[in-house]
Amino acid sequence: MTDTPGKQQNTAAFYGQAVASFAIAMAATAIGIFKLSADAWVRGFLAIAVLYLVTSAFTLAKVIRDRQDATDRSYSPFEKL
């Protein structure tokens, strides 16, 4: 019996929930910034800040995933290739 773990896949429901949650959060933030009673430059600054945070979060998640994938690829000498 082998103890090598298989690659885990997310279910379609989990993927859909993650996409829906992200879309709702972005839409709510965009509506909140649009409805804010402030000057246009303040709303623009907040919108740019939100976009910067989102892209930074995606980049950080990718870096963490890539680092974890790199450490998971170590093979034992007795493992089938």
Tab-separated table of N, CA and C in Angstrom:
chain	number	residue	atom	x	y	z
A	1	MET	N	0.843	-1.174	0.000
A	1	MET	CA	0.000	0.000	0.000
A	1	MET	C	0.891	1.240	0.000
A	2	THR	N	0.567	2.188	-0.831
A	2	THR	CA	1.388	3.390	-0.907
A	2	THR	C	0.760	4.514	-0.098
A	3	ASP	N	1.613	5.370	0.408
A	3	ASP	CA	1.144	6.507	1.187
A	3	ASP	C	1.299	7.813	0.421
A	4	THR	N	1.477	7.743	-0.872
A	4	THR	CA	1.651	8.973	-1.643
A	4	THR	C	0.290	9.639	-1.831
A	5	PRO	N	0.178	10.870	-1.401
A	5	PRO	CA	-1.113	11.548	-1.543
A	5	PRO	C	-1.354	11.956	-2.985
A	6	GLY	N	-2.593	11.837	-3.417
A	6	GLY	CA	-2.958	12.292	-4.751
A	6	GLY	C	-3.178	13.793	-4.746
A	7	LYS	N	-3.201	14.362	-5.910
A	7	LYS	CA	-3.433	15.802	-6.003
A	7	LYS	C	-4.896	16.081	-5.699
A	8	GLN	N	-5.135	16.964	-4.724
A	8	GLN	CA	-6.497	17.285	-4.332
A	8	GLN	C	-7.098	18.276	-5.307
A	9	GLN	N	-8.331	18.036	-5.691
A	9	GLN	CA	-9.057	18.938	-6.576
A	9	GLN	C	-10.226	19.534	-5.811
A	10	ASN	N	-10.485	20.815	-6.061
A	10	ASN	CA	-11.650	21.456	-5.453
A	10	ASN	C	-12.901	21.034	-6.205
A	11	THR	N	-14.014	21.002	-5.487
A	11	THR	CA	-15.271	20.669	-6.138
A	11	THR	C	-15.775	21.872	-6.925
A	12	ALA	N	-16.689	21.616	-7.835
A	12	ALA	CA	-17.258	22.700	-8.637
A	12	ALA	C	-18.042	23.674	-7.751
A	13	ALA	N	-18.685	23.153	-6.715
A	13	ALA	CA	-19.446	24.020	-5.805
A	13	ALA	C	-18.520	24.961	-5.038
A	14	PHE	N	-17.382	24.449	-4.592
A	14	PHE	CA	-16.424	25.288	-3.874
A	14	PHE	C	-15.868	26.368	-4.795
A	15	TYR	N	-15.533	25.983	-6.009
A	15	TYR	CA	-15.034	26.947	-6.987
A	15	TYR	C	-16.094	28.016	-7.272
A	16	GLY	N	-17.330	27.608	-7.482
A	16	GLY	CA	-18.406	28.551	-7.742
A	16	GLY	C	-18.640	29.493	-6.575
A	17	GLN	N	-18.569	28.961	-5.364
A	17	GLN	CA	-18.747	29.793	-4.184
A	17	GLN	C	-17.628	30.815	-4.067
A	18	ALA	N	-16.401	30.427	-4.349
A	18	ALA	CA	-15.277	31.355	-4.276
A	18	ALA	C	-15.410	32.465	-5.316
A	19	VAL	N	-15.805	32.104	-6.529
A	19	VAL	CA	-15.981	33.105	-7.588
A	19	VAL	C	-17.129	34.042	-7.246
A	20	ALA	N	-18.242	33.500	-6.771
A	20	ALA	CA	-19.393	34.333	-6.418
A	20	ALA	C	-19.061	35.268	-5.258
A	21	SER	N	-18.360	34.765	-4.276
A	21	SER	CA	-17.982	35.582	-3.129
A	21	SER	C	-17.080	36.730	-3.554
A	22	PHE	N	-16.119	36.441	-4.416
A	22	PHE	CA	-15.228	37.485	-4.912
A	22	PHE	C	-16.005	38.522	-5.710
A	23	ALA	N	-16.904	38.081	-6.572
A	23	ALA	CA	-17.684	39.008	-7.392
A	23	ALA	C	-18.588	39.892	-6.533
A	24	ILE	N	-19.225	39.311	-5.529
A	24	ILE	CA	-20.096	40.089	-4.644
A	24	ILE	C	-19.283	41.111	-3.854
A	25	ALA	N	-18.133	40.705	-3.350
A	25	ALA	CA	-17.298	41.625	-2.582
A	25	ALA	C	-16.811	42.787	-3.448
A	26	MET	N	-16.382	42.487	-4.673
A	26	MET	CA	-15.911	43.560	-5.568
A	26	MET	C	-17.060	44.483	-5.955
A	27	ALA	N	-18.233	43.921	-6.231
A	27	ALA	CA	-19.387	44.747	-6.607
A	27	ALA	C	-19.830	45.632	-5.446
A	28	ALA	N	-19.869	45.073	-4.239
A	28	ALA	CA	-20.262	45.856	-3.067
A	28	ALA	C	-19.278	46.990	-2.805
A	29	THR	N	-17.996	46.711	-2.962
A	29	THR	CA	-16.984	47.747	-2.765
A	29	THR	C	-17.109	48.823	-3.827
A	30	ALA	N	-17.298	48.418	-5.078
A	30	ALA	CA	-17.439	49.403	-6.166
A	30	ALA	C	-18.677	50.278	-5.959
A	31	ILE	N	-19.784	49.672	-5.559
A	31	ILE	CA	-21.010	50.444	-5.313
A	31	ILE	C	-20.801	51.397	-4.126
A	32	GLY	N	-20.148	50.917	-3.096
A	32	GLY	CA	-19.870	51.754	-1.929
A	32	GLY	C	-19.009	52.950	-2.275
A	33	ILE	N	-17.989	52.734	-3.093
A	33	ILE	CA	-17.126	53.849	-3.504
A	33	ILE	C	-17.896	54.800	-4.404
A	34	PHE	N	-18.717	54.264	-5.313
A	34	PHE	CA	-19.481	55.111	-6.228
A	34	PHE	C	-20.503	55.967	-5.476
A	35	LYS	N	-21.158	55.389	-4.467
A	35	LYS	CA	-22.191	56.098	-3.705
A	35	LYS	C	-21.617	57.011	-2.616
A	36	LEU	N	-20.310	56.945	-2.387
A	36	LEU	CA	-19.679	57.745	-1.346
A	36	LEU	C	-19.833	59.233	-1.637
A	37	SER	N	-20.234	59.986	-0.637
A	37	SER	CA	-20.396	61.431	-0.853
A	37	SER	C	-19.052	62.121	-0.594
A	38	ALA	N	-18.199	62.044	-1.591
A	38	ALA	CA	-16.875	62.655	-1.511
A	38	ALA	C	-16.509	63.149	-2.904
A	39	ASP	N	-15.428	63.903	-2.978
A	39	ASP	CA	-14.962	64.398	-4.265
A	39	ASP	C	-14.558	63.233	-5.170
A	40	ALA	N	-14.533	63.525	-6.461
A	40	ALA	CA	-14.193	62.482	-7.440
A	40	ALA	C	-12.778	61.960	-7.228
A	41	TRP	N	-11.849	62.833	-6.838
A	41	TRP	CA	-10.468	62.374	-6.670
A	41	TRP	C	-10.354	61.432	-5.470
A	42	VAL	N	-11.179	61.612	-4.441
A	42	VAL	CA	-11.167	60.715	-3.281
A	42	VAL	C	-11.721	59.350	-3.685
A	43	ARG	N	-12.821	59.358	-4.428
A	43	ARG	CA	-13.383	58.081	-4.900
A	43	ARG	C	-12.409	57.378	-5.839
A	44	GLY	N	-11.750	58.132	-6.709
A	44	GLY	CA	-10.753	57.548	-7.608
A	44	GLY	C	-9.593	56.933	-6.847
A	45	PHE	N	-9.127	57.638	-5.811
A	45	PHE	CA	-8.033	57.113	-4.995
A	45	PHE	C	-8.439	55.806	-4.320
A	46	LEU	N	-9.651	55.769	-3.774
A	46	LEU	CA	-10.121	54.545	-3.125
A	46	LEU	C	-10.259	53.398	-4.126
A	47	ALA	N	-10.741	53.709	-5.326
A	47	ALA	CA	-10.880	52.668	-6.351
A	47	ALA	C	-9.511	52.100	-6.745
A	48	ILE	N	-8.535	52.972	-6.926
A	48	ILE	CA	-7.176	52.503	-7.260
A	48	ILE	C	-6.599	51.681	-6.111
A	49	ALA	N	-6.847	52.109	-4.874
A	49	ALA	CA	-6.349	51.366	-3.715
A	49	ALA	C	-6.955	49.966	-3.654
A	50	VAL	N	-8.245	49.849	-3.937
A	50	VAL	CA	-8.904	48.537	-3.932
A	50	VAL	C	-8.318	47.646	-5.026
A	51	LEU	N	-8.125	48.193	-6.219
A	51	LEU	CA	-7.540	47.402	-7.302
A	51	LEU	C	-6.121	46.951	-6.953
A	52	TYR	N	-5.352	47.820	-6.317
A	52	TYR	CA	-3.995	47.462	-5.909
A	52	TYR	C	-4.021	46.345	-4.864
A	53	LEU	N	-4.936	46.434	-3.910
A	53	LEU	CA	-5.054	45.382	-2.905
A	53	LEU	C	-5.441	44.045	-3.523
A	54	VAL	N	-6.359	44.066	-4.480
A	54	VAL	CA	-6.802	42.821	-5.118
A	54	VAL	C	-5.663	42.185	-5.908
A	55	THR	N	-4.955	42.973	-6.708
A	55	THR	CA	-3.853	42.403	-7.491
A	55	THR	C	-2.735	41.919	-6.580
A	56	SER	N	-2.476	42.633	-5.490
A	56	SER	CA	-1.455	42.184	-4.541
A	56	SER	C	-1.854	40.877	-3.871
A	57	ALA	N	-3.128	40.732	-3.546
A	57	ALA	CA	-3.597	39.496	-2.921
A	57	ALA	C	-3.463	38.312	-3.876
A	58	PHE	N	-3.814	38.511	-5.152
A	58	PHE	CA	-3.646	37.435	-6.137
A	58	PHE	C	-2.171	37.060	-6.301
A	59	THR	N	-1.309	38.062	-6.358
A	59	THR	CA	0.123	37.788	-6.503
A	59	THR	C	0.657	37.042	-5.295
A	60	LEU	N	0.280	37.458	-4.091
A	60	LEU	CA	0.728	36.770	-2.881
A	60	LEU	C	0.239	35.332	-2.850
A	61	ALA	N	-1.009	35.107	-3.217
A	61	ALA	CA	-1.541	33.743	-3.241
A	61	ALA	C	-0.779	32.874	-4.240
A	62	LYS	N	-0.424	33.435	-5.400
A	62	LYS	CA	0.330	32.677	-6.400
A	62	LYS	C	1.733	32.350	-5.899
A	63	VAL	N	2.391	33.305	-5.249
A	63	VAL	CA	3.736	33.069	-4.735
A	63	VAL	C	3.722	31.981	-3.666
A	64	ILE	N	2.749	32.043	-2.776
A	64	ILE	CA	2.643	31.027	-1.721
A	64	ILE	C	2.364	29.664	-2.332
A	65	ARG	N	1.463	29.604	-3.317
A	65	ARG	CA	1.152	28.329	-3.981
A	65	ARG	C	2.371	27.774	-4.698
A	66	ASP	N	3.112	28.632	-5.403
A	66	ASP	CA	4.292	28.174	-6.124
A	66	ASP	C	5.366	27.658	-5.169
A	67	ARG	N	5.550	28.344	-4.046
A	67	ARG	CA	6.539	27.886	-3.069
A	67	ARG	C	6.126	26.548	-2.479
A	68	GLN	N	4.835	26.381	-2.190
A	68	GLN	CA	4.347	25.124	-1.635
A	68	GLN	C	4.471	24.000	-2.667
A	69	ASP	N	4.157	24.284	-3.930
A	69	ASP	CA	4.307	23.272	-4.981
A	69	ASP	C	5.754	22.849	-5.144
A	70	ALA	N	6.676	23.780	-4.997
A	70	ALA	CA	8.090	23.460	-5.150
A	70	ALA	C	8.571	22.528	-4.042
A	71	THR	N	8.075	22.710	-2.835
A	71	THR	CA	8.497	21.843	-1.736
A	71	THR	C	7.777	20.500	-1.764
A	72	ASP	N	6.614	20.421	-2.385
A	72	ASP	CA	5.865	19.162	-2.449
A	72	ASP	C	6.391	18.210	-3.513
A	73	ARG	N	7.264	18.655	-4.364
A	73	ARG	CA	7.720	17.832	-5.485
A	73	ARG	C	8.967	17.012	-5.163
A	74	SER	N	9.296	16.874	-3.894
A	74	SER	CA	10.436	16.051	-3.546
A	74	SER	C	10.004	14.576	-3.563
A	75	TYR	N	10.797	13.755	-4.213
A	75	TYR	CA	10.459	12.342	-4.359
A	75	TYR	C	11.360	11.508	-3.471
A	76	SER	N	10.794	10.456	-2.918
A	76	SER	CA	11.617	9.529	-2.168
A	76	SER	C	12.254	8.553	-3.159
A	77	PRO	N	13.379	7.977	-2.825
A	77	PRO	CA	14.072	7.096	-3.773
A	77	PRO	C	13.287	5.832	-4.118
A	78	PHE	N	12.343	5.430	-3.290
A	78	PHE	CA	11.600	4.202	-3.532
A	78	PHE	C	10.209	4.451	-4.133
A	79	GLU	N	9.953	5.685	-4.517
A	79	GLU	CA	8.652	6.026	-5.075
A	79	GLU	C	8.641	5.759	-6.564
A	80	LYS	N	7.508	5.249	-7.054
A	80	LYS	CA	7.366	5.048	-8.503
A	80	LYS	C	7.274	6.392	-9.194
A	81	LEU	N	7.906	6.508	-10.320
A	81	LEU	CA	7.831	7.744	-11.093
A	81	LEU	C	6.776	7.654	-12.140
